[in-house]
N, CA, C and O atoms as a printed pandas DataFrame, in Angstrom:
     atom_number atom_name residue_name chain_id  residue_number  x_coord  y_coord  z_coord
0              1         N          UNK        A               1   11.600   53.320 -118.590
1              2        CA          UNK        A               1   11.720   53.158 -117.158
2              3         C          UNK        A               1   11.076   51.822 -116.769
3              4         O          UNK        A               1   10.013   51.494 -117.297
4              5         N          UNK        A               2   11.536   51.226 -116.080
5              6        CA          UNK        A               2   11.222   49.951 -115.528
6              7         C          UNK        A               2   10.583   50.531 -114.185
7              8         O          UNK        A               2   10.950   51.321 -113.315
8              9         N          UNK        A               3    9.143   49.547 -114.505
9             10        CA          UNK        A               3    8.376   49.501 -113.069
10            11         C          UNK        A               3    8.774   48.349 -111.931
11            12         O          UNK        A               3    9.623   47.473 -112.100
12            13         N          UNK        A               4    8.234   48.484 -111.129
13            14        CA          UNK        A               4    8.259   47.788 -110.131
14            15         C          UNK        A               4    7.298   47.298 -109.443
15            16         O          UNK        A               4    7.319   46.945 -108.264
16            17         N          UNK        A               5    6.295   47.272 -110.318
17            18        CA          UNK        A               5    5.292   46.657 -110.103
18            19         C          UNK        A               5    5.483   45.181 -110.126
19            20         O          UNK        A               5    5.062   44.543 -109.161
20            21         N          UNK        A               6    6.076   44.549 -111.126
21            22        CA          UNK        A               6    5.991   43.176 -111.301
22            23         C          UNK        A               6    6.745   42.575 -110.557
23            24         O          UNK        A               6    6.500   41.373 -110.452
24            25         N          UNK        A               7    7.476   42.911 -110.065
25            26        CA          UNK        A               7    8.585   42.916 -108.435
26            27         C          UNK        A               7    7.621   42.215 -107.518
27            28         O          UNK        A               7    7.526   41.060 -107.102
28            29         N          UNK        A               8    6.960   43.294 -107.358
29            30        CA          UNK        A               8    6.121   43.900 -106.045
30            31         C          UNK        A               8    4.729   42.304 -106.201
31            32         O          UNK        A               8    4.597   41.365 -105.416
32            33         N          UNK        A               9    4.135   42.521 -107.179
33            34        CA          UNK        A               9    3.083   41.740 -108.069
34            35         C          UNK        A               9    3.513   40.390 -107.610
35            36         O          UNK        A               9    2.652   39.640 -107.151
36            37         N          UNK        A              10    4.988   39.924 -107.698
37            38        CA          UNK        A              10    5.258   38.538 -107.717
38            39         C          UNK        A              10    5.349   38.145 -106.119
39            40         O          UNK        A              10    5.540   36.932 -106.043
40            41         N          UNK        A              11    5.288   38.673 -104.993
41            42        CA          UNK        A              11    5.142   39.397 -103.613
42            43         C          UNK        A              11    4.313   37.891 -102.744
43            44         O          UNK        A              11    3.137   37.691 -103.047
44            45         N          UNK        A              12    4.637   37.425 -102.249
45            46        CA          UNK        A              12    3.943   36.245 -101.532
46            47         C          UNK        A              12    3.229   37.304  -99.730
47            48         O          UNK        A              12    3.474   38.477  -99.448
48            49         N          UNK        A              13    2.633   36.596  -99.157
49            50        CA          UNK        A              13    2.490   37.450  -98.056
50            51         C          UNK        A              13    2.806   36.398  -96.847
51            52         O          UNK        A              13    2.130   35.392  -96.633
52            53         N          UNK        A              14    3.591   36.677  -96.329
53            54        CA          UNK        A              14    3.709   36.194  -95.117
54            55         C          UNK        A              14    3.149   35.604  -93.532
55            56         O          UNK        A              14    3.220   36.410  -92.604
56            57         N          UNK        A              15    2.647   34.326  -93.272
57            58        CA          UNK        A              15    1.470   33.916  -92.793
58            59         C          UNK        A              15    1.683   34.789  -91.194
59            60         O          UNK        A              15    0.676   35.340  -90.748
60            61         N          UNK        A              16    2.200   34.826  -90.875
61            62        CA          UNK        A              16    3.044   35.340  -89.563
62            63         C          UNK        A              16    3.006   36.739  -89.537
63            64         O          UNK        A              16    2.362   37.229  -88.610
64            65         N          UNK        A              17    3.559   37.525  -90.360
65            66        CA          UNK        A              17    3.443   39.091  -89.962
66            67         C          UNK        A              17    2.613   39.309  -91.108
67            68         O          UNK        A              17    2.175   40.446  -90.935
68            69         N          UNK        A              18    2.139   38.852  -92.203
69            70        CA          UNK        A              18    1.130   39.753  -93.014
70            71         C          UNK        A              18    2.106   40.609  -94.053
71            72         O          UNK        A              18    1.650   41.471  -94.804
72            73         N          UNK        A              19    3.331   40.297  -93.997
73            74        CA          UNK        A              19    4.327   41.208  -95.107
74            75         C          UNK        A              19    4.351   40.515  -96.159
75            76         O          UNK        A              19    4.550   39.301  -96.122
76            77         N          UNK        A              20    4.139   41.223  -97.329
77            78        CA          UNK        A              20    4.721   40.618  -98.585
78            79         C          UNK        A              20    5.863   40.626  -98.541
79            80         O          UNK        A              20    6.748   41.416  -98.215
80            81         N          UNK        A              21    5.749   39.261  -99.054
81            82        CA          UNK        A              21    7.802   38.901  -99.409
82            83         C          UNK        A              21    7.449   38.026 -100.267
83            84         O          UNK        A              21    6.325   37.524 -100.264
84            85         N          UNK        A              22    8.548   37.678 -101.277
85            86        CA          UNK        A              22    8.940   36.823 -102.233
86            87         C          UNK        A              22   10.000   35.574 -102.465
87            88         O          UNK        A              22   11.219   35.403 -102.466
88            89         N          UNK        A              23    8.827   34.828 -102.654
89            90        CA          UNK        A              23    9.525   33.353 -102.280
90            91         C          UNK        A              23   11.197   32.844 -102.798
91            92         O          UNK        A              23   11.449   33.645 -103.699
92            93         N          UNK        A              24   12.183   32.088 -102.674
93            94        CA          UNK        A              24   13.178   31.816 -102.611
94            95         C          UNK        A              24   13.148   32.151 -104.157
95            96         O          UNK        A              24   13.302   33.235 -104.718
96            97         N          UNK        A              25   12.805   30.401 -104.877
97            98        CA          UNK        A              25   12.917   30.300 -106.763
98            99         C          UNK        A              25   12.596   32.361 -107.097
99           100         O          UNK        A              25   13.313   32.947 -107.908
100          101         N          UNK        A              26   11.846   32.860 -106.581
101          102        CA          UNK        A              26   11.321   34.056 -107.464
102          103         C          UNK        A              26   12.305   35.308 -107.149
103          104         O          UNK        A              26   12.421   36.280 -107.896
104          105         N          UNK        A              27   12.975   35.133 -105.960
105          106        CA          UNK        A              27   13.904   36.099 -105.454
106          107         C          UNK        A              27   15.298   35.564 -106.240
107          108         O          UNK        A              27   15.989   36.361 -106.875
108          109         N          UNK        A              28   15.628   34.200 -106.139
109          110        CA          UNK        A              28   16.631   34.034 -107.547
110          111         C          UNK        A              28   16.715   34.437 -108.796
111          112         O          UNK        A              28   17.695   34.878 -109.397
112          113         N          UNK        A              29   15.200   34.192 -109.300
113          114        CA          UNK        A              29   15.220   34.537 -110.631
114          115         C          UNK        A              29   15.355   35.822 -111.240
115          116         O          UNK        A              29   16.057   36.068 -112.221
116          117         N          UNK        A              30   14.574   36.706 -110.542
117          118        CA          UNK        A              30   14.934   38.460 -110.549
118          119         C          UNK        A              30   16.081   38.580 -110.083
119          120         O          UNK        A              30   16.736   39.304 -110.832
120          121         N          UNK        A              31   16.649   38.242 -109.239
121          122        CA          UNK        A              31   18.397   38.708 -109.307
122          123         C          UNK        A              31   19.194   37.944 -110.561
123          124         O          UNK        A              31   20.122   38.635 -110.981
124          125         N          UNK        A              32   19.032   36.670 -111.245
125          126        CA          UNK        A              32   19.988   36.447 -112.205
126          127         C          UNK        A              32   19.039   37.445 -113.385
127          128         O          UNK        A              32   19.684   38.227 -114.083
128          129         N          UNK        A              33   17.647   37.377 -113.543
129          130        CA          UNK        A              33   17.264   38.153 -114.811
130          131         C          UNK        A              33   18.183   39.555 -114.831
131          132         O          UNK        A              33   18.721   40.133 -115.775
132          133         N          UNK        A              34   18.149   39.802 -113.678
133          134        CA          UNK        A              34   18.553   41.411 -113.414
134          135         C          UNK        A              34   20.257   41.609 -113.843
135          136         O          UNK        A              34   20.725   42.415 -114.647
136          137         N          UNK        A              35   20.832   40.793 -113.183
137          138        CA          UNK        A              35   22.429   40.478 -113.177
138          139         C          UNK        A              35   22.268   39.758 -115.139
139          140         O          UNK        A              35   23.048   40.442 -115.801
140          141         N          UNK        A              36   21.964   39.311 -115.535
141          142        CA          UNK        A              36   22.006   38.792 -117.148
142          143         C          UNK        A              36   21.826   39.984 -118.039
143          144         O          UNK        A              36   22.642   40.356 -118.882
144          145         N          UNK        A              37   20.273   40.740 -117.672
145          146        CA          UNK        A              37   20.423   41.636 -118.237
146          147         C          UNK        A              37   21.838   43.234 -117.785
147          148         O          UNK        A              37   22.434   43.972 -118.570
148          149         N          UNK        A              38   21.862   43.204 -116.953
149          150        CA          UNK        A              38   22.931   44.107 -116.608
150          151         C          UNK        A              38   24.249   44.046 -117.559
151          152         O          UNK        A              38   24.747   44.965 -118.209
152          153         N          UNK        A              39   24.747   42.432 -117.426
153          154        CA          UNK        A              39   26.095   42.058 -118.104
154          155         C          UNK        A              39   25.578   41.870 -119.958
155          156         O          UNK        A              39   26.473   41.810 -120.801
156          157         N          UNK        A              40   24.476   41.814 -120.276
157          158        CA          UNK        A              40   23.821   42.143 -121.711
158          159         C          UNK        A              40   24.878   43.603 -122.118
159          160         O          UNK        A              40   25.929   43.795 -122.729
160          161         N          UNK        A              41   23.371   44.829 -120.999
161          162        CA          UNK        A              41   24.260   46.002 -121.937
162          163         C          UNK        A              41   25.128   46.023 -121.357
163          164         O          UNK        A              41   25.758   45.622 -122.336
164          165         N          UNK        A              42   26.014   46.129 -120.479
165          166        CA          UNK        A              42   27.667   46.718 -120.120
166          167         C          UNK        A              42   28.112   46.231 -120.720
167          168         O          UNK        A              42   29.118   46.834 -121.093
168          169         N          UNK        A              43   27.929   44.830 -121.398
169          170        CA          UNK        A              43   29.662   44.328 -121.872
170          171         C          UNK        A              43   30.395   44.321 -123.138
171          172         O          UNK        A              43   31.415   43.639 -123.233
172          173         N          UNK        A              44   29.883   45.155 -124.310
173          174        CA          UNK        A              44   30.686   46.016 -125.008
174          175         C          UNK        A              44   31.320   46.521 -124.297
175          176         O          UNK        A              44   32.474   46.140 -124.101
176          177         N          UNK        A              45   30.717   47.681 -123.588
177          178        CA          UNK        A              45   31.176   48.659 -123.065
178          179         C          UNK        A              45   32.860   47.928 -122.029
179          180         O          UNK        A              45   33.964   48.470 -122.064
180          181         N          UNK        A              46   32.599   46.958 -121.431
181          182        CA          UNK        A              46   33.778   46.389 -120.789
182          183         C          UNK        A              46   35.041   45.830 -121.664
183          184         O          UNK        A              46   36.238   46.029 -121.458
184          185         N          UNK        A              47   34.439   45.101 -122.662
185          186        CA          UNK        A              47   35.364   44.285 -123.979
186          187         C          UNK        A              47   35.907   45.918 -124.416
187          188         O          UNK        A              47   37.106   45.658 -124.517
188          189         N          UNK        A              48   35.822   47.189 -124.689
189          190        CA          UNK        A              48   36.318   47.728 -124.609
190          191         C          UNK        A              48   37.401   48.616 -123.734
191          192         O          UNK        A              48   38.435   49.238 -123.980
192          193         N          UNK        A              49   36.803   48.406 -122.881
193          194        CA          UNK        A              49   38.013   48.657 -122.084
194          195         C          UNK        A              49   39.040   47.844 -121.406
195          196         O          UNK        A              49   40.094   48.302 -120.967
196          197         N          UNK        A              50   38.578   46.301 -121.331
197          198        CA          UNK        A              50   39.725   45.404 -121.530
198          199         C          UNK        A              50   40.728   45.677 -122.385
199          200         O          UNK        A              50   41.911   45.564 -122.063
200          201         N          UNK        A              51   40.249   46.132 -123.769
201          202        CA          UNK        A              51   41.245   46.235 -125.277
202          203         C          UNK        A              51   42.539   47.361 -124.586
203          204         O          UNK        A              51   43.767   47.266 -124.594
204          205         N          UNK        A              52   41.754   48.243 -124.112
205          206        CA          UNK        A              52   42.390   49.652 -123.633
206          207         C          UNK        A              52   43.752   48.961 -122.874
207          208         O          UNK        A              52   44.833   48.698 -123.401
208          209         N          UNK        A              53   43.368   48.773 -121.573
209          210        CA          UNK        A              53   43.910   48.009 -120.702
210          211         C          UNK        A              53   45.062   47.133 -121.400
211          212         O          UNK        A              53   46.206   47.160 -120.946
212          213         N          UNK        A              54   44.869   46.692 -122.036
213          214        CA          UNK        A              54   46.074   45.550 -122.387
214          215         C          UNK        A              54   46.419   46.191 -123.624
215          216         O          UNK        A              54   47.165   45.370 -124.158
216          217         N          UNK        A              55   46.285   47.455 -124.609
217          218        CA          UNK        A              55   46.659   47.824 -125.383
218          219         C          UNK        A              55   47.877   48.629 -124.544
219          220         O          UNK        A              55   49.043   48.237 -124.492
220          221         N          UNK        A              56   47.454   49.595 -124.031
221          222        CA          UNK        A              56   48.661   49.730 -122.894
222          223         C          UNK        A              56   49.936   48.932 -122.533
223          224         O          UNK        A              56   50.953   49.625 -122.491
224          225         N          UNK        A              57   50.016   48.251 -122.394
225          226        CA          UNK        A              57   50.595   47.112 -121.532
226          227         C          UNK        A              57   51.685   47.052 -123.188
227          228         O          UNK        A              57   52.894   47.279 -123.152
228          229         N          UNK        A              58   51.073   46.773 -124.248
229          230        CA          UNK        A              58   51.996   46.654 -125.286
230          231         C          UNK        A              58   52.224   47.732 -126.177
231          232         O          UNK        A              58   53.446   47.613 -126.266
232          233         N          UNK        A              59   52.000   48.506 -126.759
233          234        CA          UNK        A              59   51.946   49.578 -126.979
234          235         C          UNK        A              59   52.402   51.194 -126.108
235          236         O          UNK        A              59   51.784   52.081 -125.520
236          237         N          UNK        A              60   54.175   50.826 -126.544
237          238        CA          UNK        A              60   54.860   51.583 -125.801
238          239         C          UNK        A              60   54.643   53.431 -126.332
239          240         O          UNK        A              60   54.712   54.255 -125.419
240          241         N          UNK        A              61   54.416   53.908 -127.661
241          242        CA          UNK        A              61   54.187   55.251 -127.806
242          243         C          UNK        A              61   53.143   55.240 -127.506
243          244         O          UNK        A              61   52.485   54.200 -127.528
244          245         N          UNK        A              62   52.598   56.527 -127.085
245          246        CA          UNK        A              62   51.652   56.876 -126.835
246          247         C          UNK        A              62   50.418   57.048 -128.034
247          248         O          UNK        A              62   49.309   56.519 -128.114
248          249         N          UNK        A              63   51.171   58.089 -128.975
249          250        CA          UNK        A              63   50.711   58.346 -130.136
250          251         C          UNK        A              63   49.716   57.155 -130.697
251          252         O          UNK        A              63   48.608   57.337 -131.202
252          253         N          UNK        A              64   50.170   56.292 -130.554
253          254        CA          UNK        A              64   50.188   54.875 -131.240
254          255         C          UNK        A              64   48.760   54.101 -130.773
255          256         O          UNK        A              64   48.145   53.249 -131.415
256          257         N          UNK        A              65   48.371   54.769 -129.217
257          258        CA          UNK        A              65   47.198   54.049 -128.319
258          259         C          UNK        A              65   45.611   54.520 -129.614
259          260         O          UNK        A              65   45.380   55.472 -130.360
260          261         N          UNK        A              66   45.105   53.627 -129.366
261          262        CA          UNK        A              66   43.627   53.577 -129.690
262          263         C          UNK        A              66   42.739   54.624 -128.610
263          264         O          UNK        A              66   42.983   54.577 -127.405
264          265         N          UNK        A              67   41.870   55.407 -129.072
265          266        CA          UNK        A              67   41.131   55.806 -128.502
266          267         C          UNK        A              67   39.939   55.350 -128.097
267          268         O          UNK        A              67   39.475   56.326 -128.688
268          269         N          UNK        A              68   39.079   54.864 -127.704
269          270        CA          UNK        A              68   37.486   54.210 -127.225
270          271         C          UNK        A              68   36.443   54.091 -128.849
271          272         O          UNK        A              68   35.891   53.092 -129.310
272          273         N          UNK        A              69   36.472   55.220 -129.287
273          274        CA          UNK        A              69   36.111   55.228 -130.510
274          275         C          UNK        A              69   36.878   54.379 -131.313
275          276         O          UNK        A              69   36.346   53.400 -131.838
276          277         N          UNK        A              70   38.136   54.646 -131.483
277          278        CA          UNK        A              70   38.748   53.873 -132.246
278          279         C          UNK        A              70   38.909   52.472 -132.569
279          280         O          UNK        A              70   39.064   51.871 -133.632
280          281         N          UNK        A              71   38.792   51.953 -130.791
281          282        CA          UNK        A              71   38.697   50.135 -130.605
282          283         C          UNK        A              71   37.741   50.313 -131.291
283          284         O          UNK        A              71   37.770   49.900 -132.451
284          285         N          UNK        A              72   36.647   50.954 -130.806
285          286        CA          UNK        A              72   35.130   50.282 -131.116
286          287         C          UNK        A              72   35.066   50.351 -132.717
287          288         O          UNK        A              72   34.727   49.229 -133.095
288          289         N          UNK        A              73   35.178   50.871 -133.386
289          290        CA          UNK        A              73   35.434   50.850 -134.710
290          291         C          UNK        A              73   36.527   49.878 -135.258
291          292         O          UNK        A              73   36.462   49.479 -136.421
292          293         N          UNK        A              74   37.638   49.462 -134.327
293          294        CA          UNK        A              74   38.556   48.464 -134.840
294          295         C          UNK        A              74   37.503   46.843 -135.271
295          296         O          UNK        A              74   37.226   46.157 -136.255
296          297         N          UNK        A              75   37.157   46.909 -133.409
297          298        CA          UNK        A              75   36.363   45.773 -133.039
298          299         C          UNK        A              75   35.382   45.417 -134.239
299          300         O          UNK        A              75   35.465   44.463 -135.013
300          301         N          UNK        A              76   34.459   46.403 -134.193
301          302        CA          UNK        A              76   33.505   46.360 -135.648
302          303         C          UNK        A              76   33.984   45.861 -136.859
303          304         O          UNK        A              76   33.502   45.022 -137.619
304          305         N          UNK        A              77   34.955   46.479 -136.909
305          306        CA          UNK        A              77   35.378   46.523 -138.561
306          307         C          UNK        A              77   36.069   44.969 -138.918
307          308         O          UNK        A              77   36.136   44.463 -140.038
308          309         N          UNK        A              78   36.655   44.257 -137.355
309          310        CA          UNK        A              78   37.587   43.206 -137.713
310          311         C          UNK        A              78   36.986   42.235 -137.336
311          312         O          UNK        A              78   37.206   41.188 -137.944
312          313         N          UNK        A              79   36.135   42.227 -136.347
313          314        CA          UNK        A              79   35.119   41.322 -135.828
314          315         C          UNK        A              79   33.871   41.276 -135.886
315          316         O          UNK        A              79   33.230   40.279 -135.556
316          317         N          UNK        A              80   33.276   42.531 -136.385
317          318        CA          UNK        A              80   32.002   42.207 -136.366
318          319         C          UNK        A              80   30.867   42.601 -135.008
319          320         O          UNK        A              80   31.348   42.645 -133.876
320          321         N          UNK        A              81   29.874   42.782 -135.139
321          322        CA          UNK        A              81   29.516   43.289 -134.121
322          323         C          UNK        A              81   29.375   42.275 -132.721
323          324         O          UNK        A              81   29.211   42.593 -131.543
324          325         N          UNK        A              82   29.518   40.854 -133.400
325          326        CA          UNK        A              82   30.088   39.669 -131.834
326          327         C          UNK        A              82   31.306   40.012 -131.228
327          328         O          UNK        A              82   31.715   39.708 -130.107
328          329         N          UNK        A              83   31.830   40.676 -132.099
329          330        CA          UNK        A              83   33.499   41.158 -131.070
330          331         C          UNK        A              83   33.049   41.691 -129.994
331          332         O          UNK        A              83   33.898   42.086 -129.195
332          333         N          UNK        A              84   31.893   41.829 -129.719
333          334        CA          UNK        A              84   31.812   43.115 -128.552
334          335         C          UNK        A              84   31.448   41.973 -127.427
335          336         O          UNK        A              84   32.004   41.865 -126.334
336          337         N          UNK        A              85   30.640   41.341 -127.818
337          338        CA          UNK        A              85   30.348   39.772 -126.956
338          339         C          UNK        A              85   31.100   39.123 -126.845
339          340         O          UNK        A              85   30.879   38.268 -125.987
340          341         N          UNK        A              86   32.492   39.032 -127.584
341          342        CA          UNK        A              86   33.137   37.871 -126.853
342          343         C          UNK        A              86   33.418   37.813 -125.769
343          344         O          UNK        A              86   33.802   38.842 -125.214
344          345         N          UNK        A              87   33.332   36.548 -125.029
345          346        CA          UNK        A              87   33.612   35.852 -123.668
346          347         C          UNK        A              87   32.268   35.922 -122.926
347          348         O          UNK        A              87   32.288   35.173 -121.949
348          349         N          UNK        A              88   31.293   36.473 -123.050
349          350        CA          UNK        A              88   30.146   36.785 -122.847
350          351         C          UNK        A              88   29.585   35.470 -121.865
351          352         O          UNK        A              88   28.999   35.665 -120.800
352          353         N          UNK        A              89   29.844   34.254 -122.362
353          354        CA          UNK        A              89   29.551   32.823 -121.755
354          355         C          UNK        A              89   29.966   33.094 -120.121
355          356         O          UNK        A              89   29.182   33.438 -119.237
356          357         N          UNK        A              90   31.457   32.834 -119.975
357          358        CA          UNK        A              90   31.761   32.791 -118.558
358          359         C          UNK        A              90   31.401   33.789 -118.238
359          360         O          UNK        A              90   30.842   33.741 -117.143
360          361         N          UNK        A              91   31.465   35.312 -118.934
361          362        CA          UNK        A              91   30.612   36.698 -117.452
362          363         C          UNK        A              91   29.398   36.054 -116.873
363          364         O          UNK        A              91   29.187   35.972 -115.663
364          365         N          UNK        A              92   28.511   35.544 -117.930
365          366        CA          UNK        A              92   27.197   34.971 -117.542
366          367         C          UNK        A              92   27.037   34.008 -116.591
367          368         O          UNK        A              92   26.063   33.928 -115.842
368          369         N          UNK        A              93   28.017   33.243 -116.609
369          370        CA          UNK        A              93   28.207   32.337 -115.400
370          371         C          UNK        A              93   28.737   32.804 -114.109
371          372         O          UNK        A              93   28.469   32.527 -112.941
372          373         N          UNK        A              94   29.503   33.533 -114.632
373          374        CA          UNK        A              94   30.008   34.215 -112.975
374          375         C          UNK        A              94   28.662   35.031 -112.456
375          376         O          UNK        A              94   28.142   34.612 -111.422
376          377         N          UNK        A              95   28.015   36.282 -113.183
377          378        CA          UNK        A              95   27.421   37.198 -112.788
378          379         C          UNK        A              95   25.534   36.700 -112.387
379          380         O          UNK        A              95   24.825   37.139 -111.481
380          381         N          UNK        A              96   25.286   35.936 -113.177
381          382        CA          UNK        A              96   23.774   35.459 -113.145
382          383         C          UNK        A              96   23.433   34.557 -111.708
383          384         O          UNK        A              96   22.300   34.458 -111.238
384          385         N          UNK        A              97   24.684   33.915 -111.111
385          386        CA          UNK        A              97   24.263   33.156 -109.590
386          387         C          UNK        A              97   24.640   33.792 -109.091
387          388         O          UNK        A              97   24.185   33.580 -107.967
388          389         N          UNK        A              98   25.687   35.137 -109.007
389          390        CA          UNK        A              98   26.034   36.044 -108.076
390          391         C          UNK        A              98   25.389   37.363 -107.639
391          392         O          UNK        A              98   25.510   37.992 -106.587
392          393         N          UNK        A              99   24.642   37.613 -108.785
393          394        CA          UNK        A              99   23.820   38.461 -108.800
394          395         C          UNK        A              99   22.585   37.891 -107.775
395          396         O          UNK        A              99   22.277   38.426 -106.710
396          397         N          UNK        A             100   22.013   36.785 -108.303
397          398        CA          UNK        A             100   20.816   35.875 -107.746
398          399         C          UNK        A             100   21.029   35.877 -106.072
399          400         O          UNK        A             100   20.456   36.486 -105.169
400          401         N          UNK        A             101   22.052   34.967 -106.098
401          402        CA          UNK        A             101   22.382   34.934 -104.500
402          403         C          UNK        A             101   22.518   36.279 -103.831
403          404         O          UNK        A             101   22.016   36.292 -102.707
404          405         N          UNK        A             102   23.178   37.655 -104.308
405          406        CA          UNK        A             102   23.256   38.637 -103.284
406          407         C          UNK        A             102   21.234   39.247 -102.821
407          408         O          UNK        A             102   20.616   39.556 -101.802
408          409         N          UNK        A             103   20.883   39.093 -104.623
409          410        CA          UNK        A             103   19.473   39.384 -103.962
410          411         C          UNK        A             103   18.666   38.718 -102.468
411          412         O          UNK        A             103   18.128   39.219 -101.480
412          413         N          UNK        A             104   18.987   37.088 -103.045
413          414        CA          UNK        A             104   18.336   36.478 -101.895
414          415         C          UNK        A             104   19.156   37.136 -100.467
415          416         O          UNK        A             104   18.601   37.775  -99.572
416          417         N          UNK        A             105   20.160   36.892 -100.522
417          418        CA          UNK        A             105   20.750   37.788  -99.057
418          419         C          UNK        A             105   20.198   38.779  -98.750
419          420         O          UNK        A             105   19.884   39.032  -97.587
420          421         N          UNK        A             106   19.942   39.636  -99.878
421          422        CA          UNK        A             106   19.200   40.731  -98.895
422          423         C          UNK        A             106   17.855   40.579  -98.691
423          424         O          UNK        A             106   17.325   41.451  -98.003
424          425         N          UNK        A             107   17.460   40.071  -98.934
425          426        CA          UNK        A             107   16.013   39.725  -98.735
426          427         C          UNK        A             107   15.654   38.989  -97.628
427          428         O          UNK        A             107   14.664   39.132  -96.910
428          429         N          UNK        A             108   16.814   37.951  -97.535
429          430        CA          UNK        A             108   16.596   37.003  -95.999
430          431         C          UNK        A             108   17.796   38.048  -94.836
431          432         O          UNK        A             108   17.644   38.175  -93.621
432          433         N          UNK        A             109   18.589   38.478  -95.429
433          434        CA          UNK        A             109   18.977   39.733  -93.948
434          435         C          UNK        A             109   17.663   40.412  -93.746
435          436         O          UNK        A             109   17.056   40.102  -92.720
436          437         N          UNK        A             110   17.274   41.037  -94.321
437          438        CA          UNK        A             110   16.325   41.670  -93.746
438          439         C          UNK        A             110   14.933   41.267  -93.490
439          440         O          UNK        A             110   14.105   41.863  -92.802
440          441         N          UNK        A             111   14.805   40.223  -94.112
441          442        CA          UNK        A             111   13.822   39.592  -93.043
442          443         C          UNK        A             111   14.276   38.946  -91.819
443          444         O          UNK        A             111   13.460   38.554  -90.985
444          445         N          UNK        A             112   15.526   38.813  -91.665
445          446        CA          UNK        A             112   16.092   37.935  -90.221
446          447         C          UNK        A             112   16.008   39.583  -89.332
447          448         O          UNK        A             112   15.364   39.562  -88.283
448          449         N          UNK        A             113   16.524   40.691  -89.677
449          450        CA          UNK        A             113   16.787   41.963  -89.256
450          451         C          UNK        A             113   14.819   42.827  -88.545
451          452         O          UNK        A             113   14.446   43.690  -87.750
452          453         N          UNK        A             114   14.291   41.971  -89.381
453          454        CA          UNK        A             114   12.957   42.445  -89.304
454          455         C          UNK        A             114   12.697   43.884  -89.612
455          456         O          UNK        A             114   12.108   44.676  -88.876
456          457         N          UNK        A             115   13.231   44.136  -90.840
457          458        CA          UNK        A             115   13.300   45.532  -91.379
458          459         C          UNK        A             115   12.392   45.685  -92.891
459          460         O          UNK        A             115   12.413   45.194  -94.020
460          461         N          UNK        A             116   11.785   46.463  -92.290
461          462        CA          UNK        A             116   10.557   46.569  -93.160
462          463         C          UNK        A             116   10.893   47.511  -94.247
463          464         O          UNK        A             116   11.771   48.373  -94.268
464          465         N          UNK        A             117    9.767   47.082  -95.415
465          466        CA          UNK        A             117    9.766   47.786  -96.884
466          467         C          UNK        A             117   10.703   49.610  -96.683
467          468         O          UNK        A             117   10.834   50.348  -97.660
């Protein structure tokens, strides 16, 4: 379980109302750490179901489809356990400033909102 202490810990206080809040750089960085690690573990899990997805698409019997187990054992067996990472680069680019930026949004909505912890 992840605490939230070190969240909280990294917490600036606010000269004006006395609220902890957390400065811009530190509210970025916990949203891309957070968004990097997120797209870490999911994205086997996604590279598999991409496979699914477009195995479909060509693979007219049914009989014939891969099961979840099955990619994942294809993937392994033909690629290696980087098969599961490929493309991994651009998710990281998309997800690590998008992640970052929605944090800061909420952090400056609700400090513009004046809505407390």
């Amino acid at each position: 379980v992840l605490d939230d202490e070190l969240f909280y810990n990294l917490r600036q206080v606010d000269a004006e109302s006395g609220e902890p809040k957390l400065g811009f750089q530190l509210t970025l960085l916990c949203g891309a750490t957070s968004g990097g690690l997120s797209a870490l573990i999911t994205y086997p899990f996604d590279t598999i179901r991409r496979r699914m997805q477009i195995q479909n698409l060509h693979v007219t019997n049914v009989s014939d489809r891969l099961s979840p187990r099955q990619q994942a054992m294809r993937i392994l067996t033909n690629e290696g356990f980087r098969g599961f990472y490929r493309g991994l680069t651009p998710e990281l680019l998309k997800v690590i400033p998008m992640v970052g930026t929605m944090f800061y949004v909420y952090e400056f909505t609700k400090e513009q909102l004046k809505i407390q912890r």
